[in-house]
Amino acid sequence: MTTKPEAQPKPSALGGQQLVNAAEVPDARQAPVRVAPIAPRRVPITGPNRPPLPREVKGGPFGTRVTTGFPDVALTFDDGPDPDWTPRILAQLRAYRIKATFCMIGLNAAQFPQLVRDIAADGHTLCNHSWSHDMGLGLRTAEWILQDMRRTNDAIRRAVPNAKISYYRQPGGAWTPGVVAAATRLGMSSLHWDVDPQDWRKPSASSISFTIISATRPGSIVLLHDGGGNRLGTATAMRSILPNLVGRFHLAALPPGVDPPRLFGRDLPLHAGQT
């Protein structure tokens, strides 16, 4: 016996909620709806309507990077690549001409090298997310941590030779000084986030959308997942997240460089192509 789906809260563009029947929510497994690309609108950085300056760039645990350092918003995707969900996420980003950052598990990169190539071919920034999503990695020896990170970078570069891997993200955000030091030694910035819808818990698409739409501000780094389980909720939520954020911010991949340059002790904007 089946029951009629219950109405679920859905965020509106104004940050409130409205009810939508669950049966009406698009299924990301169906044939994708053709969406006319929308040119991203760059947020003005001067003038009377200038947005507030982003929060401290390195305000995350142990000095990890928590904002972009400039008004651009960065979408990041963890735990892939995944043959079921990564292609869907890539197609959605492509429809809106958005570049993002993909934090890849080494095991998955080794198993699905073509997906790594697809991510790189679309111009997205590459990020190391450990070999096997070991949330206790930071408690291991310095040499163990280095070998884990190197092994992951090697898997990514077997798929994309000479790939620039500028960032490392610790699974579960379980940062330690040892992890940050190892990433720095290998030329990677430690990448945290400031918007987390906890989509890894598989909440409803409307919950994911509401959290991101209401919490994202200029300079935000948004945490999402394209792997690690069933990501139907994330893929469905992207249908409302992308048009909303594109209308309010300029979305860009984190630049493929290690850290923003500094002048008089302050981080300066680092845009795509700078290293």
CSV table of C-alpha atoms in Angstrom, one decimal:
chain,number,residue,atom,x,y,z
A,1,MET,CA,0.0,0.0,0.0
A,2,THR,CA,1.4,3.4,-0.9
A,3,THR,CA,0.6,6.7,0.7
A,4,LYS,CA,0.3,10.1,-0.9
A,5,PRO,CA,3.6,12.1,-0.5
A,6,GLU,CA,3.3,14.8,2.2
A,7,ALA,CA,3.8,18.4,1.4
A,8,GLN,CA,7.3,19.6,2.3
A,9,PRO,CA,8.7,23.1,2.9
A,10,LYS,CA,10.4,24.7,0.0
A,11,PRO,CA,12.5,27.9,0.2
A,12,SER,CA,11.3,30.8,-1.8
A,13,ALA,CA,13.7,33.2,-3.5
A,14,LEU,CA,13.0,35.7,-0.7
A,15,GLY,CA,14.3,33.3,1.9
A,16,GLY,CA,10.9,32.2,3.3
A,17,GLN,CA,9.2,28.9,2.9
A,18,GLN,CA,6.2,27.7,0.9
A,19,LEU,CA,4.7,24.2,0.6
A,20,VAL,CA,5.3,22.0,-2.4
A,21,ASN,CA,3.9,18.5,-2.9
A,22,ALA,CA,6.7,16.0,-2.9
A,23,ALA,CA,5.3,14.3,-6.0
A,24,GLU,CA,6.0,17.6,-7.9
A,25,VAL,CA,9.7,17.8,-7.0
A,26,PRO,CA,11.7,16.9,-10.2
A,27,ASP,CA,13.6,13.6,-10.1
A,28,ALA,CA,17.2,14.1,-11.0
A,29,ARG,CA,17.3,10.6,-12.5
A,30,GLN,CA,14.8,11.6,-15.2
A,31,ALA,CA,15.9,13.1,-18.5
A,32,PRO,CA,17.3,16.5,-17.7
A,33,VAL,CA,15.2,19.5,-18.3
A,34,ARG,CA,16.7,21.8,-21.0
A,35,VAL,CA,17.5,25.0,-19.2
A,36,ALA,CA,18.6,28.1,-21.1
A,37,PRO,CA,22.0,29.2,-19.7
A,38,ILE,CA,21.9,32.2,-17.5
A,39,ALA,CA,24.9,34.5,-17.6
A,40,PRO,CA,26.2,34.9,-14.1
A,41,ARG,CA,25.8,38.4,-12.6
A,42,ARG,CA,29.0,39.7,-11.0
A,43,VAL,CA,28.3,41.4,-7.7
A,44,PRO,CA,29.5,45.0,-7.8
A,45,ILE,CA,32.6,45.6,-5.7
A,46,THR,CA,32.3,49.4,-5.7
A,47,GLY,CA,29.5,51.9,-5.4
A,48,PRO,CA,26.7,52.5,-2.9
A,49,ASN,CA,25.4,48.9,-3.1
A,50,ARG,CA,28.7,47.3,-2.6
A,51,PRO,CA,28.3,44.0,-0.6
A,52,PRO,CA,30.0,43.7,2.8
A,53,LEU,CA,33.6,42.5,2.7
A,54,PRO,CA,34.0,38.7,3.1
A,55,ARG,CA,34.9,37.3,6.5
A,56,GLU,CA,38.5,36.5,7.4
A,57,VAL,CA,39.8,34.1,4.7
A,58,LYS,CA,41.7,31.9,7.1
A,59,GLY,CA,39.1,31.8,9.9
A,60,GLY,CA,38.6,28.1,9.9
A,61,PRO,CA,40.1,25.4,12.3
A,62,PHE,CA,43.9,25.8,12.5
A,63,GLY,CA,44.0,28.6,10.0
A,64,THR,CA,42.1,26.7,7.2
A,65,ARG,CA,40.6,28.7,4.4
A,66,VAL,CA,36.9,29.4,5.2
A,67,THR,CA,36.0,32.1,2.6
A,68,THR,CA,37.0,32.9,-0.9
A,69,GLY,CA,38.7,36.2,0.1
A,70,PHE,CA,36.6,38.2,-2.4
A,71,PRO,CA,32.9,38.6,-3.2
A,72,ASP,CA,32.7,35.5,-5.4
A,73,VAL,CA,30.9,32.5,-4.0
A,74,ALA,CA,32.5,29.0,-4.4
A,75,LEU,CA,30.5,25.8,-4.6
A,76,THR,CA,32.6,22.7,-3.6
A,77,PHE,CA,31.7,19.1,-4.0
A,78,ASP,CA,33.1,16.3,-1.9
A,79,ASP,CA,33.5,12.5,-1.9
A,80,GLY,CA,33.4,11.9,-5.7
A,81,PRO,CA,33.9,11.2,-8.4
A,82,ASP,CA,30.8,9.0,-8.5
A,83,PRO,CA,29.5,7.5,-11.8
A,84,ASP,CA,25.8,8.1,-10.8
A,85,TRP,CA,26.0,11.6,-9.4
A,86,THR,CA,29.1,13.4,-10.7
A,87,PRO,CA,27.8,13.5,-14.3
A,88,ARG,CA,24.5,15.0,-13.2
A,89,ILE,CA,26.2,17.7,-11.1
A,90,LEU,CA,28.5,18.5,-14.0
A,91,ALA,CA,25.6,18.8,-16.4
A,92,GLN,CA,23.8,21.2,-14.0
A,93,LEU,CA,26.8,23.4,-13.5
A,94,ARG,CA,27.4,23.4,-17.3
A,95,ALA,CA,23.9,24.6,-18.0
A,96,TYR,CA,24.6,27.7,-15.9
A,97,ARG,CA,28.2,28.1,-17.0
A,98,ILE,CA,29.4,27.7,-13.4
A,99,LYS,CA,32.8,26.6,-12.4
A,100,ALA,CA,33.2,24.8,-9.0
A,101,THR,CA,35.8,22.9,-6.9
A,102,PHE,CA,35.7,19.1,-6.7
A,103,CYS,CA,37.3,17.5,-3.6
A,104,MET,CA,38.1,13.9,-4.7
A,105,ILE,CA,38.6,10.7,-2.8
A,106,GLY,CA,41.8,9.0,-4.2
A,107,LEU,CA,40.1,5.5,-4.4
A,108,ASN,CA,37.3,7.0,-6.5
A,109,ALA,CA,39.7,8.9,-8.7
A,110,ALA,CA,41.7,5.7,-9.3
A,111,GLN,CA,38.5,3.8,-10.1
A,112,PHE,CA,36.8,6.4,-12.3
A,113,PRO,CA,39.6,8.3,-14.1
A,114,GLN,CA,37.4,9.4,-17.0
A,115,LEU,CA,35.2,11.3,-14.5
A,116,VAL,CA,38.3,13.1,-13.2
A,117,ARG,CA,39.1,14.0,-16.8
A,118,ASP,CA,35.5,15.2,-17.3
A,119,ILE,CA,35.8,17.5,-14.2
A,120,ALA,CA,39.1,18.9,-15.4
A,121,ALA,CA,37.9,19.4,-19.0
A,122,ASP,CA,35.0,21.5,-17.7
A,123,GLY,CA,37.4,23.9,-16.0
A,124,HIS,CA,36.7,23.0,-12.4
A,125,THR,CA,39.4,23.3,-9.7
A,126,LEU,CA,40.7,20.0,-8.3
A,127,CYS,CA,41.1,19.3,-4.6
A,128,ASN,CA,42.5,16.3,-2.6
A,129,HIS,CA,40.0,14.8,-0.1
A,130,SER,CA,42.3,12.0,1.2
A,131,TRP,CA,42.7,8.4,-0.2
A,132,SER,CA,39.8,6.7,1.6
A,133,HIS,CA,37.9,9.4,3.6
A,134,ASP,CA,39.8,8.6,6.7
A,135,MET,CA,38.4,11.0,9.3
A,136,GLY,CA,41.1,9.9,11.7
A,137,LEU,CA,43.9,10.8,9.3
A,138,GLY,CA,45.0,13.7,11.4
A,139,LEU,CA,45.8,11.5,14.3
A,140,ARG,CA,48.3,9.4,12.4
A,141,THR,CA,52.0,9.9,11.9
A,142,ALA,CA,53.3,12.8,9.8
A,143,GLU,CA,54.7,10.3,7.3
A,144,TRP,CA,51.4,8.4,7.1
A,145,ILE,CA,49.5,11.6,6.4
A,146,LEU,CA,51.9,12.7,3.7
A,147,GLN,CA,51.7,9.3,2.0
A,148,ASP,CA,47.9,9.4,2.0
A,149,MET,CA,47.9,12.8,0.4
A,150,ARG,CA,50.6,11.9,-2.2
A,151,ARG,CA,48.8,8.7,-3.1
A,152,THR,CA,45.6,10.7,-3.8
A,153,ASN,CA,47.4,13.3,-5.8
A,154,ASP,CA,49.1,10.5,-7.8
A,155,ALA,CA,45.7,9.0,-8.6
A,156,ILE,CA,44.3,12.3,-9.8
A,157,ARG,CA,47.4,13.0,-12.0
A,158,ARG,CA,47.2,9.5,-13.5
A,159,ALA,CA,43.9,10.6,-14.9
A,160,VAL,CA,45.0,14.2,-15.7
A,161,PRO,CA,48.8,14.4,-16.1
A,162,ASN,CA,50.3,17.5,-14.5
A,163,ALA,CA,47.0,18.5,-12.9
A,164,LYS,CA,47.3,21.4,-10.5
A,165,ILE,CA,45.9,20.3,-7.1
A,166,SER,CA,45.9,23.4,-5.0
A,167,TYR,CA,43.6,22.4,-2.1
A,168,TYR,CA,43.2,19.7,0.5
A,169,ARG,CA,40.0,19.1,2.5
A,170,GLN,CA,40.1,16.9,5.6
A,171,PRO,CA,37.2,14.4,5.7
A,172,GLY,CA,34.6,15.4,8.2
A,173,GLY,CA,36.4,18.7,8.8
A,174,ALA,CA,38.5,16.8,11.4
A,175,TRP,CA,41.5,19.1,11.1
A,176,THR,CA,44.7,18.9,13.1
A,177,PRO,CA,47.9,20.9,12.9
A,178,GLY,CA,49.6,17.8,11.4
A,179,VAL,CA,47.1,17.6,8.5
A,180,VAL,CA,47.4,21.3,7.7
A,181,ALA,CA,51.2,21.1,7.9
A,182,ALA,CA,51.3,18.1,5.5
A,183,ALA,CA,49.0,19.9,3.0
A,184,THR,CA,51.2,23.0,3.1
A,185,ARG,CA,54.3,20.9,2.6
A,186,LEU,CA,52.7,19.4,-0.6
A,187,GLY,CA,51.8,22.9,-1.9
A,188,MET,CA,48.1,22.7,-1.0
A,189,SER,CA,45.9,25.1,0.9
A,190,SER,CA,43.7,23.6,3.6
A,191,LEU,CA,40.1,24.2,2.5
A,192,HIS,CA,37.2,24.4,5.0
A,193,TRP,CA,33.8,26.0,4.4
A,194,ASP,CA,31.3,28.4,5.9
A,195,VAL,CA,28.0,27.0,4.5
A,196,ASP,CA,27.1,23.4,5.2
A,197,PRO,CA,23.6,22.0,4.5
A,198,GLN,CA,24.8,18.6,5.8
A,199,ASP,CA,23.6,16.9,2.6
A,200,TRP,CA,25.7,13.9,3.5
A,201,ARG,CA,22.9,13.1,6.0
A,202,LYS,CA,20.5,12.9,3.1
A,203,PRO,CA,18.0,15.5,4.2
A,204,SER,CA,15.2,16.6,1.8
A,205,ALA,CA,16.0,18.6,-1.3
A,206,SER,CA,14.0,21.5,0.2
A,207,SER,CA,16.1,21.4,3.4
A,208,ILE,CA,19.3,21.5,1.4
A,209,SER,CA,18.1,24.4,-0.7
A,210,PHE,CA,16.8,26.4,2.2
A,211,THR,CA,20.0,26.2,4.1
A,212,ILE,CA,22.2,27.2,1.2
A,213,ILE,CA,19.9,30.0,-0.1
A,214,SER,CA,19.5,31.5,3.4
A,215,ALA,CA,23.1,31.2,4.6
A,216,THR,CA,25.2,32.1,1.6
A,217,ARG,CA,26.8,35.5,1.7
A,218,PRO,CA,29.5,37.2,-0.4
A,219,GLY,CA,32.7,35.2,-0.1
A,220,SER,CA,31.0,32.0,1.1
A,221,ILE,CA,32.5,28.5,0.4
A,222,VAL,CA,29.5,26.1,0.2
A,223,LEU,CA,30.0,22.4,1.0
A,224,LEU,CA,28.1,19.9,-1.0
A,225,HIS,CA,28.6,16.2,-2.1
A,226,ASP,CA,28.6,14.5,-5.4
A,227,GLY,CA,29.6,11.1,-3.9
A,228,GLY,CA,29.6,9.0,-0.8
A,229,GLY,CA,26.1,7.6,-1.3
A,230,ASN,CA,22.7,8.5,-2.8
A,231,ARG,CA,22.9,12.2,-3.8
A,232,LEU,CA,19.4,12.5,-5.3
A,233,GLY,CA,18.5,15.1,-2.7
A,234,THR,CA,21.6,17.2,-3.6
A,235,ALA,CA,21.0,16.9,-7.3
A,236,THR,CA,17.3,17.8,-7.0
A,237,ALA,CA,18.2,20.8,-4.7
A,238,MET,CA,20.6,22.1,-7.3
A,239,ARG,CA,17.6,22.9,-9.5
A,240,SER,CA,16.6,25.7,-7.2
A,241,ILE,CA,20.0,26.5,-5.7
A,242,LEU,CA,21.7,27.4,-8.9
A,243,PRO,CA,19.2,30.0,-10.4
A,244,ASN,CA,18.9,31.6,-7.0
A,245,LEU,CA,22.6,32.0,-6.3
A,246,VAL,CA,23.4,33.0,-9.9
A,247,GLY,CA,20.9,35.8,-9.5
A,248,ARG,CA,22.5,37.1,-6.3
A,249,PHE,CA,26.2,36.4,-6.6
A,250,HIS,CA,29.0,35.6,-9.0
A,251,LEU,CA,29.9,31.9,-8.6
A,252,ALA,CA,33.4,30.8,-9.4
A,253,ALA,CA,35.8,28.0,-8.8
A,254,LEU,CA,38.4,28.6,-6.2
A,255,PRO,CA,41.4,29.8,-8.1
A,256,PRO,CA,44.1,27.2,-8.9
A,257,GLY,CA,46.7,28.8,-6.7
A,258,VAL,CA,47.8,28.1,-3.2
A,259,ASP,CA,47.0,31.2,-1.2
A,260,PRO,CA,45.9,34.8,-1.9
A,261,PRO,CA,48.8,37.2,-2.2
A,262,ARG,CA,49.3,39.5,0.7
A,263,LEU,CA,50.0,43.2,1.0
A,264,PHE,CA,50.7,44.8,4.4
A,265,GLY,CA,49.4,41.7,6.1
A,266,ARG,CA,46.1,41.5,4.3
A,267,ASP,CA,45.0,38.9,1.7
A,268,LEU,CA,44.3,40.3,-1.8
A,269,PRO,CA,41.8,38.8,-4.3
A,270,LEU,CA,43.2,35.9,-6.3
A,271,HIS,CA,41.3,35.2,-9.5
A,272,ALA,CA,41.3,32.2,-11.8
A,273,GLY,CA,44.6,31.7,-13.5
A,274,GLN,CA,46.7,33.3,-10.8
A,275,THR,CA,49.2,31.2,-8.9
